[in-house]
Amino acid sequence: MRSLLLFLFVLIATAITGQNCGNTSFGNPVYIPVNDLGPGTWNGFMGGLYPNGSNFLPAAHKMAGLQLASRIQPLDRYGNPDPVNGKIVFISIGMSNTTMAFSVFIPMGNADPYKNPQVKLVDCAEGGMSSNVISLIDVNSYAHYWDTTVVNRLAAAGVTGKQVQVIWYKEAIPVGNPAASPQTYSDSLKIQSKRIMNILKFRFPNAGICYIVSRIYAGYATSALNPEPYGYWQGWSMKWLIEDQLNRDPMLQYSGTKPNSPWLCWGTYNWANGMLPAKDGLTWNCPADFNTDGTHPSVIGRKKVAERLLNFLDTDSTACWYRGDCQTITGFSEKKKNDPDGIVFPNPATGQINFSEILYDIEVFNSYGQPVRAKIKSATHISTQELPDGFYFIRTPKSILKFVVKH
């Protein structure tokens, strides 16, 4: 009887929790987040969010993104500039995990003191709308998503597609039964994402920027939706999507007389190997961070992703449209004396970074948007001795400055 009761207890507990919480890490050898790999390799592929093992935008692509960001402005419902009553619409596109995180982000973003009040946040992602569904025009779900869900949500927010200028994109494909090989899955996701970029530019002609987002850890999943290793491969697929644009893929042209895609860059990389901390400290804990299927994030897990998005928008130079602090950029040039970055020196820094004038209300963030200093009321310099090598941002009420630490 006792053994029967114990069996029933375990059975009930499993039915309630559902997640496979024993998978606290994945892979043999253990999989490493793409951004933590750097120039290291996995499965023969070099890591880093961008080419050559780097986590930083190539200079030319970054300049193009900054140019596009500087042109983003409030538009009226017909897409005409309207600096008084116009809106800059920032939307999410994707499936269930996307809408779960973005819907948690919206109240956080609306309460953010750094947010430009003319930026309108609209969640246009929907459960079940995976890339294989919304990229194929010969299925009914395609029309349902684009012509009903997206159109209705924009209308409910009081805006139109012609006001959409920035997109947050996170997609995946249900693995299915029998499951495709991870490489086939990744290749298919990249191809479908290219089609979606074309759809985005067609439906939102003023969309200039699309931030690409990775999935969260899927090692606890008990469904066939998107378990590991497919969750991990999704990040590689997004990396290769961006690299194809860097290599001038004709399906991903963001400039010229007939662009067919927004400009692409990484927004946030959200995959960490379960309980193994990524270099930025990110972990995915079971059961706290997940719903019972181990695939979808709980409220706690959604908040993790939303906070990373908020930090990105508060600190990234290409997100100046969000803060309303863009500088007009007309092309490549050497650093000038009046360049905002010119007030920090030396750059790169070793022992300390100096300011050419007193800065007030200083906050310092690393490249992941994490604060690395307590808020400083005023200073003419700050120590960098204990900071690891890398890129950092100084945020003041009036500007965001970038500097490099290289010991």
Tab-separated table of C-alpha atoms in Angstrom:
chain	number	residue	atom	x	y	z
A	1	MET	CA	0.000	0.000	0.000
A	2	ARG	CA	2.787	2.399	0.957
A	3	SER	CA	4.592	1.810	-2.353
A	4	LEU	CA	1.327	2.305	-4.234
A	5	LEU	CA	0.709	5.607	-2.450
A	6	LEU	CA	4.270	6.709	-3.189
A	7	PHE	CA	3.797	5.838	-6.878
A	8	LEU	CA	0.541	7.792	-7.007
A	9	PHE	CA	2.201	10.771	-5.291
A	10	VAL	CA	5.051	10.793	-7.836
A	11	LEU	CA	2.556	10.415	-10.690
A	12	ILE	CA	0.451	13.342	-9.441
A	13	ALA	CA	3.519	15.506	-8.812
A	14	THR	CA	4.770	14.813	-12.323
A	15	ALA	CA	1.392	15.716	-13.792
A	16	ILE	CA	1.362	18.974	-11.838
A	17	THR	CA	4.902	20.116	-12.580
A	18	GLY	CA	5.315	18.555	-16.021
A	19	GLN	CA	8.794	19.967	-16.587
A	20	ASN	CA	11.805	17.726	-16.828
A	21	CYS	CA	13.692	19.575	-14.110
A	22	GLY	CA	16.503	17.033	-14.175
A	23	ASN	CA	17.911	18.598	-17.359
A	24	THR	CA	19.777	21.367	-15.564
A	25	SER	CA	22.219	21.553	-18.491
A	26	PHE	CA	22.324	20.150	-21.991
A	27	GLY	CA	24.776	18.621	-24.414
A	28	ASN	CA	27.783	16.330	-24.332
A	29	PRO	CA	30.056	18.175	-24.334
A	30	VAL	CA	27.970	20.872	-22.661
A	31	TYR	CA	26.580	23.456	-25.082
A	32	ILE	CA	27.971	26.973	-24.654
A	33	PRO	CA	25.890	30.105	-25.392
A	34	VAL	CA	26.781	31.508	-28.802
A	35	ASN	CA	27.827	34.858	-27.349
A	36	ASP	CA	30.054	33.152	-24.755
A	37	LEU	CA	31.887	31.060	-27.361
A	38	GLY	CA	33.588	34.073	-28.905
A	39	PRO	CA	36.150	32.826	-31.462
A	40	GLY	CA	35.753	29.305	-30.086
A	41	THR	CA	33.867	26.734	-32.110
A	42	TRP	CA	30.921	24.398	-31.611
A	43	ASN	CA	30.175	21.651	-34.128
A	44	GLY	CA	32.675	23.323	-36.444
A	45	PHE	CA	30.935	26.725	-36.276
A	46	MET	CA	32.682	29.799	-34.861
A	47	GLY	CA	30.806	31.499	-32.050
A	48	GLY	CA	30.078	35.156	-31.411
A	49	LEU	CA	26.869	36.932	-32.303
A	50	TYR	CA	28.586	38.459	-35.336
A	51	PRO	CA	31.339	37.252	-37.695
A	52	ASN	CA	34.880	36.443	-36.561
A	53	GLY	CA	33.812	35.462	-33.057
A	54	SER	CA	32.725	39.002	-32.150
A	55	ASN	CA	29.704	40.060	-30.096
A	56	PHE	CA	29.838	43.573	-31.526
A	57	LEU	CA	28.357	44.973	-34.701
A	58	PRO	CA	30.804	45.328	-37.604
A	59	ALA	CA	31.618	49.029	-37.993
A	60	ALA	CA	29.997	49.535	-41.407
A	61	HIS	CA	26.803	47.726	-40.428
A	62	LYS	CA	26.611	49.660	-37.180
A	63	MET	CA	27.000	52.954	-38.996
A	64	ALA	CA	24.175	51.969	-41.349
A	65	GLY	CA	22.009	51.109	-38.356
A	66	LEU	CA	22.779	54.408	-36.657
A	67	GLN	CA	21.889	56.249	-39.844
A	68	LEU	CA	18.539	54.463	-39.994
A	69	ALA	CA	17.918	55.034	-36.285
A	70	SER	CA	18.594	58.753	-36.668
A	71	ARG	CA	15.915	58.947	-39.390
A	72	ILE	CA	13.208	57.348	-37.275
A	73	GLN	CA	10.688	60.018	-36.333
A	74	PRO	CA	7.053	60.280	-35.208
A	75	LEU	CA	4.671	59.587	-38.089
A	76	ASP	CA	0.944	60.134	-38.525
A	77	ARG	CA	-1.382	57.289	-39.458
A	78	TYR	CA	-0.569	57.798	-43.152
A	79	GLY	CA	3.187	57.592	-42.632
A	80	ASN	CA	3.868	61.333	-42.857
A	81	PRO	CA	6.182	63.087	-40.377
A	82	ASP	CA	4.237	64.533	-37.447
A	83	PRO	CA	6.563	65.733	-34.672
A	84	VAL	CA	3.670	66.807	-32.427
A	85	ASN	CA	1.058	64.046	-32.561
A	86	GLY	CA	2.872	61.307	-34.468
A	87	LYS	CA	4.023	57.938	-33.135
A	88	ILE	CA	7.044	55.670	-33.465
A	89	VAL	CA	5.504	52.204	-33.312
A	90	PHE	CA	7.610	49.343	-31.946
A	91	ILE	CA	6.014	45.913	-32.357
A	92	SER	CA	6.746	42.280	-31.554
A	93	ILE	CA	6.460	39.571	-34.205
A	94	GLY	CA	6.508	35.884	-33.386
A	95	MET	CA	4.936	33.002	-31.542
A	96	SER	CA	3.842	32.234	-27.953
A	97	ASN	CA	7.149	32.858	-26.189
A	98	THR	CA	7.388	36.192	-27.994
A	99	THR	CA	3.986	37.488	-26.926
A	100	MET	CA	4.502	36.230	-23.371
A	101	ALA	CA	7.700	38.248	-22.914
A	102	PHE	CA	6.654	41.343	-24.863
A	103	SER	CA	3.338	41.675	-23.037
A	104	VAL	CA	5.289	41.758	-19.754
A	105	PHE	CA	7.732	44.278	-21.241
A	106	ILE	CA	5.063	46.772	-22.347
A	107	PRO	CA	4.125	48.077	-18.865
A	108	MET	CA	7.813	48.122	-17.931
A	109	GLY	CA	8.637	50.121	-21.060
A	110	ASN	CA	5.746	52.526	-20.560
A	111	ALA	CA	6.978	53.204	-17.024
A	112	ASP	CA	10.595	53.674	-18.156
A	113	PRO	CA	11.675	57.298	-17.589
A	114	TYR	CA	14.117	57.006	-20.510
A	115	LYS	CA	11.401	56.063	-23.015
A	116	ASN	CA	10.459	58.640	-25.623
A	117	PRO	CA	6.739	59.339	-24.940
A	118	GLN	CA	6.027	59.208	-28.675
A	119	VAL	CA	7.126	55.571	-28.860
A	120	LYS	CA	4.089	53.268	-28.942
A	121	LEU	CA	4.608	49.646	-27.865
A	122	VAL	CA	2.294	47.069	-29.467
A	123	ASP	CA	2.437	43.294	-28.981
A	124	CYS	CA	1.666	41.698	-32.352
A	125	ALA	CA	2.961	38.210	-31.553
A	126	GLU	CA	0.538	35.313	-31.109
A	127	GLY	CA	0.684	31.769	-29.786
A	128	GLY	CA	0.971	29.133	-32.484
A	129	MET	CA	2.212	31.595	-35.105
A	130	SER	CA	5.563	29.933	-35.760
A	131	SER	CA	7.729	30.855	-38.734
A	132	ASN	CA	6.519	27.949	-40.866
A	133	VAL	CA	2.971	29.337	-40.518
A	134	ILE	CA	3.408	33.087	-40.977
A	135	SER	CA	5.978	32.835	-43.781
A	136	LEU	CA	3.833	30.757	-46.161
A	137	ILE	CA	1.125	32.654	-48.015
A	138	ASP	CA	-0.760	29.512	-49.109
A	139	VAL	CA	-2.067	28.612	-45.633
A	140	ASN	CA	-5.110	30.070	-43.878
A	141	SER	CA	-3.154	30.846	-40.726
A	142	TYR	CA	-0.991	33.293	-42.680
A	143	ALA	CA	-3.981	35.529	-43.425
A	144	HIS	CA	-5.319	35.051	-39.923
A	145	TYR	CA	-2.086	36.315	-38.419
A	146	TRP	CA	-1.190	39.217	-40.703
A	147	ASP	CA	-4.656	40.394	-41.754
A	148	THR	CA	-6.466	39.802	-38.474
A	149	THR	CA	-4.190	39.571	-35.431
A	150	VAL	CA	-1.610	42.166	-36.464
A	151	VAL	CA	-4.068	44.569	-38.093
A	152	ASN	CA	-6.521	44.389	-35.183
A	153	ARG	CA	-3.872	44.874	-32.513
A	154	LEU	CA	-2.466	47.919	-34.259
A	155	ALA	CA	-5.992	49.325	-34.645
A	156	ALA	CA	-6.769	48.670	-30.977
A	157	ALA	CA	-3.635	50.645	-30.085
A	158	GLY	CA	-4.784	53.545	-32.271
A	159	VAL	CA	-1.974	53.220	-34.828
A	160	THR	CA	-1.436	51.866	-38.348
A	161	GLY	CA	1.097	49.751	-40.187
A	162	LYS	CA	2.593	52.871	-41.765
A	163	GLN	CA	3.690	54.029	-38.299
A	164	VAL	CA	5.566	50.793	-37.546
A	165	GLN	CA	9.286	51.523	-37.699
A	166	VAL	CA	10.966	49.015	-35.362
A	167	ILE	CA	10.344	45.302	-34.781
A	168	TRP	CA	11.322	42.777	-32.099
A	169	TYR	CA	11.503	39.363	-33.797
A	170	LYS	CA	11.651	35.955	-32.126
A	171	GLU	CA	10.575	32.854	-34.015
A	172	ALA	CA	10.943	29.085	-34.026
A	173	ILE	CA	9.492	26.021	-35.748
A	174	PRO	CA	7.654	23.147	-34.035
A	175	VAL	CA	9.975	20.165	-34.253
A	176	GLY	CA	7.223	17.722	-35.245
A	177	ASN	CA	7.185	13.948	-35.426
A	178	PRO	CA	9.391	12.599	-36.819
A	179	ALA	CA	11.736	15.384	-35.835
A	180	ALA	CA	13.911	17.039	-38.436
A	181	SER	CA	17.662	17.035	-37.905
A	182	PRO	CA	18.866	20.112	-35.994
A	183	GLN	CA	20.789	21.385	-39.034
A	184	THR	CA	17.730	20.992	-41.288
A	185	TYR	CA	15.628	22.731	-38.651
A	186	SER	CA	18.066	25.640	-38.454
A	187	ASP	CA	18.335	26.010	-42.223
A	188	SER	CA	14.538	25.991	-42.580
A	189	LEU	CA	14.128	28.599	-39.848
A	190	LYS	CA	16.628	30.891	-41.549
A	191	ILE	CA	14.905	30.585	-44.934
A	192	GLN	CA	11.481	31.194	-43.426
A	193	SER	CA	12.806	34.186	-41.477
A	194	LYS	CA	14.078	35.734	-44.698
A	195	ARG	CA	10.587	35.492	-46.152
A	196	ILE	CA	9.195	37.070	-43.007
A	197	MET	CA	11.647	39.974	-43.332
A	198	ASN	CA	10.271	40.541	-46.845
A	199	ILE	CA	6.709	40.404	-45.515
A	200	LEU	CA	7.567	42.897	-42.782
A	201	LYS	CA	8.983	45.396	-45.254
A	202	PHE	CA	5.981	44.969	-47.580
A	203	ARG	CA	3.390	45.414	-44.830
A	204	PHE	CA	5.323	48.053	-42.887
A	205	PRO	CA	7.122	50.128	-45.534
A	206	ASN	CA	8.614	52.460	-42.905
A	207	ALA	CA	10.094	49.621	-40.836
A	208	GLY	CA	13.803	50.410	-40.693
A	209	ILE	CA	15.144	48.228	-37.871
A	210	CYS	CA	14.451	44.670	-36.735
A	211	TYR	CA	16.032	43.375	-33.539
A	212	ILE	CA	16.620	39.621	-33.655
A	213	VAL	CA	16.103	37.622	-30.451
A	214	SER	CA	17.101	34.121	-29.404
A	215	ARG	CA	14.942	31.532	-27.675
A	216	ILE	CA	15.302	30.706	-23.998
A	217	TYR	CA	16.603	27.354	-22.709
A	218	ALA	CA	14.407	24.407	-23.694
A	219	GLY	CA	16.075	21.548	-21.858
A	220	TYR	CA	13.174	21.190	-19.426
A	221	ALA	CA	10.616	20.788	-22.209
A	222	THR	CA	8.260	17.818	-22.190
A	223	SER	CA	6.525	18.682	-25.473
A	224	ALA	CA	7.691	18.345	-29.079
A	225	LEU	CA	7.252	22.050	-29.760
A	226	ASN	CA	10.866	23.192	-29.515
A	227	PRO	CA	12.953	21.079	-27.101
A	228	GLU	CA	16.722	21.002	-26.986
A	229	PRO	CA	18.860	20.911	-29.000
A	230	TYR	CA	16.484	22.881	-31.230
A	231	GLY	CA	16.254	25.772	-28.766
A	232	TYR	CA	20.033	26.121	-28.955
A	233	TRP	CA	20.124	25.794	-32.754
A	234	GLN	CA	17.555	28.573	-33.044
A	235	GLY	CA	20.214	31.037	-31.869
A	236	TRP	CA	22.639	29.810	-34.522
A	237	SER	CA	19.958	30.214	-37.160
A	238	MET	CA	19.422	33.850	-36.131
A	239	LYS	CA	23.190	34.457	-36.156
A	240	TRP	CA	23.382	33.122	-39.720
A	241	LEU	CA	20.353	35.174	-40.760
A	242	ILE	CA	22.137	38.380	-39.730
A	243	GLU	CA	25.380	37.227	-41.364
A	244	ASP	CA	23.534	36.692	-44.635
A	245	GLN	CA	22.472	40.330	-44.552
A	246	LEU	CA	26.055	41.353	-43.813
A	247	ASN	CA	27.072	39.325	-46.868
A	248	ARG	CA	24.513	41.211	-48.999
A	249	ASP	CA	21.967	38.476	-49.504
A	250	PRO	CA	19.495	39.833	-52.117
A	251	MET	CA	16.561	38.737	-49.935
A	252	LEU	CA	17.773	40.978	-47.107
A	253	GLN	CA	18.456	44.331	-48.773
A	254	TYR	CA	17.767	47.149	-46.298
A	255	SER	CA	19.094	50.030	-48.434
A	256	GLY	CA	18.862	51.289	-51.984
A	257	THR	CA	15.806	52.275	-54.005
A	258	LYS	CA	13.846	49.057	-53.332
A	259	PRO	CA	14.704	47.646	-49.904
A	260	ASN	CA	12.957	44.361	-49.144
A	261	SER	CA	13.986	43.916	-45.504
A	262	PRO	CA	14.580	45.951	-42.369
A	263	TRP	CA	18.145	46.392	-41.139
A	264	LEU	CA	18.956	43.479	-38.824
A	265	CYS	CA	21.002	43.189	-35.666
A	266	TRP	CA	20.896	41.258	-32.439
A	267	GLY	CA	18.580	42.548	-29.754
A	268	THR	CA	19.092	40.180	-26.843
A	269	TYR	CA	20.562	36.698	-26.736
A	270	ASN	CA	18.474	34.903	-24.120
A	271	TRP	CA	19.767	31.320	-24.204
A	272	ALA	CA	21.748	29.994	-21.268
A	273	ASN	CA	22.416	26.332	-20.544
A	274	GLY	CA	19.898	25.758	-17.779
A	275	MET	CA	21.435	26.218	-14.355
A	276	LEU	CA	24.936	26.808	-15.751
A	277	PRO	CA	25.431	30.600	-15.572
A	278	ALA	CA	26.261	32.364	-18.829
A	279	LYS	CA	29.053	34.933	-18.638
A	280	ASP	CA	26.470	37.644	-18.008
A	281	GLY	CA	25.005	35.617	-15.122
A	282	LEU	CA	21.857	34.427	-16.929
A	283	THR	CA	20.422	31.063	-15.814
A	284	TRP	CA	17.164	29.244	-16.486
A	285	ASN	CA	15.764	27.565	-13.412
A	286	CYS	CA	13.197	24.776	-13.151
A	287	PRO	CA	10.401	24.930	-12.157
A	288	ALA	CA	10.400	28.650	-11.252
A	289	ASP	CA	11.140	30.096	-14.706
A	290	PHE	CA	8.762	27.871	-16.704
A	291	ASN	CA	5.180	26.807	-17.122
A	292	THR	CA	4.341	23.150	-16.630
A	293	ASP	CA	5.348	22.167	-20.181
A	294	GLY	CA	8.938	23.306	-19.609
A	295	THR	CA	8.774	25.166	-22.930
A	296	HIS	CA	6.936	28.397	-22.157
A	297	PRO	CA	8.264	30.851	-19.567
A	298	SER	CA	6.413	31.493	-16.336
A	299	VAL	CA	5.735	35.058	-15.213
A	300	ILE	CA	9.193	35.010	-13.605
A	301	GLY	CA	10.802	33.759	-16.827
A	302	ARG	CA	8.958	36.311	-18.939
A	303	LYS	CA	10.186	39.071	-16.668
A	304	LYS	CA	13.781	37.925	-17.190
A	305	VAL	CA	13.446	38.383	-20.952
A	306	ALA	CA	11.524	41.662	-20.588
A	307	GLU	CA	14.170	43.133	-18.288
A	308	ARG	CA	16.908	42.253	-20.771
A	309	LEU	CA	14.951	43.982	-23.533
A	310	LEU	CA	14.462	47.047	-21.339
A	311	ASN	CA	18.186	47.245	-20.540
A	312	PHE	CA	19.015	46.882	-24.230
A	313	LEU	CA	16.713	49.741	-25.225
A	314	ASP	CA	18.034	51.947	-22.427
A	315	THR	CA	21.670	51.501	-23.456
A	316	ASP	CA	22.117	50.419	-27.076
A	317	SER	CA	23.247	53.111	-29.504
A	318	THR	CA	20.910	51.901	-32.277
A	319	ALA	CA	17.949	52.269	-29.888
A	320	CYS	CA	18.353	56.044	-29.634
A	321	TRP	CA	14.870	56.336	-31.239
A	322	TYR	CA	13.454	54.710	-28.098
A	323	ARG	CA	15.097	57.268	-25.818
A	324	GLY	CA	14.741	60.221	-28.188
A	325	ASP	CA	18.458	61.045	-28.113
A	326	CYS	CA	19.581	60.221	-31.672
A	327	GLN	CA	22.379	62.202	-33.261
A	328	THR	CA	22.020	63.040	-36.955
A	329	ILE	CA	24.398	60.790	-38.881
A	330	THR	CA	25.110	61.451	-42.534
A	331	GLY	CA	27.992	59.068	-43.223
A	332	PHE	CA	31.391	57.820	-42.175
A	333	SER	CA	33.781	60.290	-40.592
A	334	GLU	CA	36.654	60.444	-38.187
A	335	LYS	CA	35.881	61.364	-34.597
A	336	LYS	CA	35.388	65.108	-34.267
A	337	LYS	CA	35.890	67.326	-31.246
A	338	ASN	CA	32.147	67.789	-30.821
A	339	ASP	CA	31.452	64.041	-31.076
A	340	PRO	CA	29.703	63.021	-27.816
A	341	ASP	CA	32.143	60.085	-27.454
A	342	GLY	CA	34.995	62.610	-27.518
A	343	ILE	CA	34.379	63.696	-23.937
A	344	VAL	CA	35.688	60.391	-22.540
A	345	PHE	CA	39.423	59.633	-22.665
A	346	PRO	CA	41.584	57.638	-22.964
A	347	ASN	CA	39.439	55.319	-25.020
A	348	PRO	CA	40.327	52.418	-24.784
A	349	ALA	CA	40.928	52.849	-21.072
A	350	THR	CA	43.155	50.889	-18.701
A	351	GLY	CA	43.193	52.259	-15.158
A	352	GLN	CA	40.507	54.939	-15.415
A	353	ILE	CA	38.285	56.793	-17.849
A	354	ASN	CA	38.335	60.611	-17.719
A	355	PHE	CA	35.679	63.149	-18.675
A	356	SER	CA	36.398	66.477	-20.335
A	357	GLU	CA	33.626	68.007	-18.208
A	358	ILE	CA	31.815	67.088	-15.006
A	359	LEU	CA	29.147	64.454	-15.638
A	360	TYR	CA	26.138	64.100	-13.346
A	361	ASP	CA	23.891	61.167	-12.427
A	362	ILE	CA	26.246	58.656	-14.027
A	363	GLU	CA	25.253	55.035	-14.567
A	364	VAL	CA	27.685	52.515	-16.092
A	365	PHE	CA	26.501	49.393	-17.951
A	366	ASN	CA	28.293	46.533	-19.657
A	367	SER	CA	27.468	45.408	-23.201
A	368	TYR	CA	24.645	43.205	-21.879
A	369	GLY	CA	22.903	46.209	-20.343
A	370	GLN	CA	23.814	45.201	-16.782
A	371	PRO	CA	24.833	47.940	-14.323
A	372	VAL	CA	28.461	47.612	-13.193
A	373	ARG	CA	28.559	50.675	-10.953
A	374	ALA	CA	26.272	52.144	-8.357
A	375	LYS	CA	24.788	55.428	-9.563
A	376	ILE	CA	27.311	58.285	-9.240
A	377	LYS	CA	25.996	61.789	-8.539
A	378	SER	CA	28.888	63.604	-10.223
A	379	ALA	CA	32.438	62.841	-11.325
A	380	THR	CA	35.310	63.860	-13.566
A	381	HIS	CA	36.594	60.275	-13.881
A	382	ILE	CA	35.850	56.700	-12.828
A	383	SER	CA	38.154	53.740	-12.178
A	384	THR	CA	38.163	50.884	-14.689
A	385	GLN	CA	40.765	48.712	-12.969
A	386	GLU	CA	38.342	45.985	-11.876
A	387	LEU	CA	36.303	45.947	-15.097
A	388	PRO	CA	36.986	43.059	-17.517
A	389	ASP	CA	38.033	43.926	-21.057
A	390	GLY	CA	35.078	44.866	-23.230
A	391	PHE	CA	32.634	47.582	-24.254
A	392	TYR	CA	30.801	49.703	-21.669
A	393	PHE	CA	28.250	52.514	-21.689
A	394	ILE	CA	27.977	55.575	-19.490
A	395	ARG	CA	24.428	56.866	-19.233
A	396	THR	CA	23.621	60.365	-18.029
A	397	PRO	CA	20.277	62.187	-18.210
A	398	LYS	CA	21.438	63.823	-21.450
A	399	SER	CA	23.535	61.252	-23.292
A	400	ILE	CA	24.884	57.744	-23.594
A	401	LEU	CA	28.653	57.423	-24.101
A	402	LYS	CA	30.544	54.297	-25.109
A	403	PHE	CA	34.032	53.384	-23.973
A	404	VAL	CA	36.320	50.382	-24.182
A	405	VAL	CA	38.338	48.768	-21.404
A	406	LYS	CA	41.484	46.993	-22.573
A	407	HIS	CA	44.086	46.158	-19.928
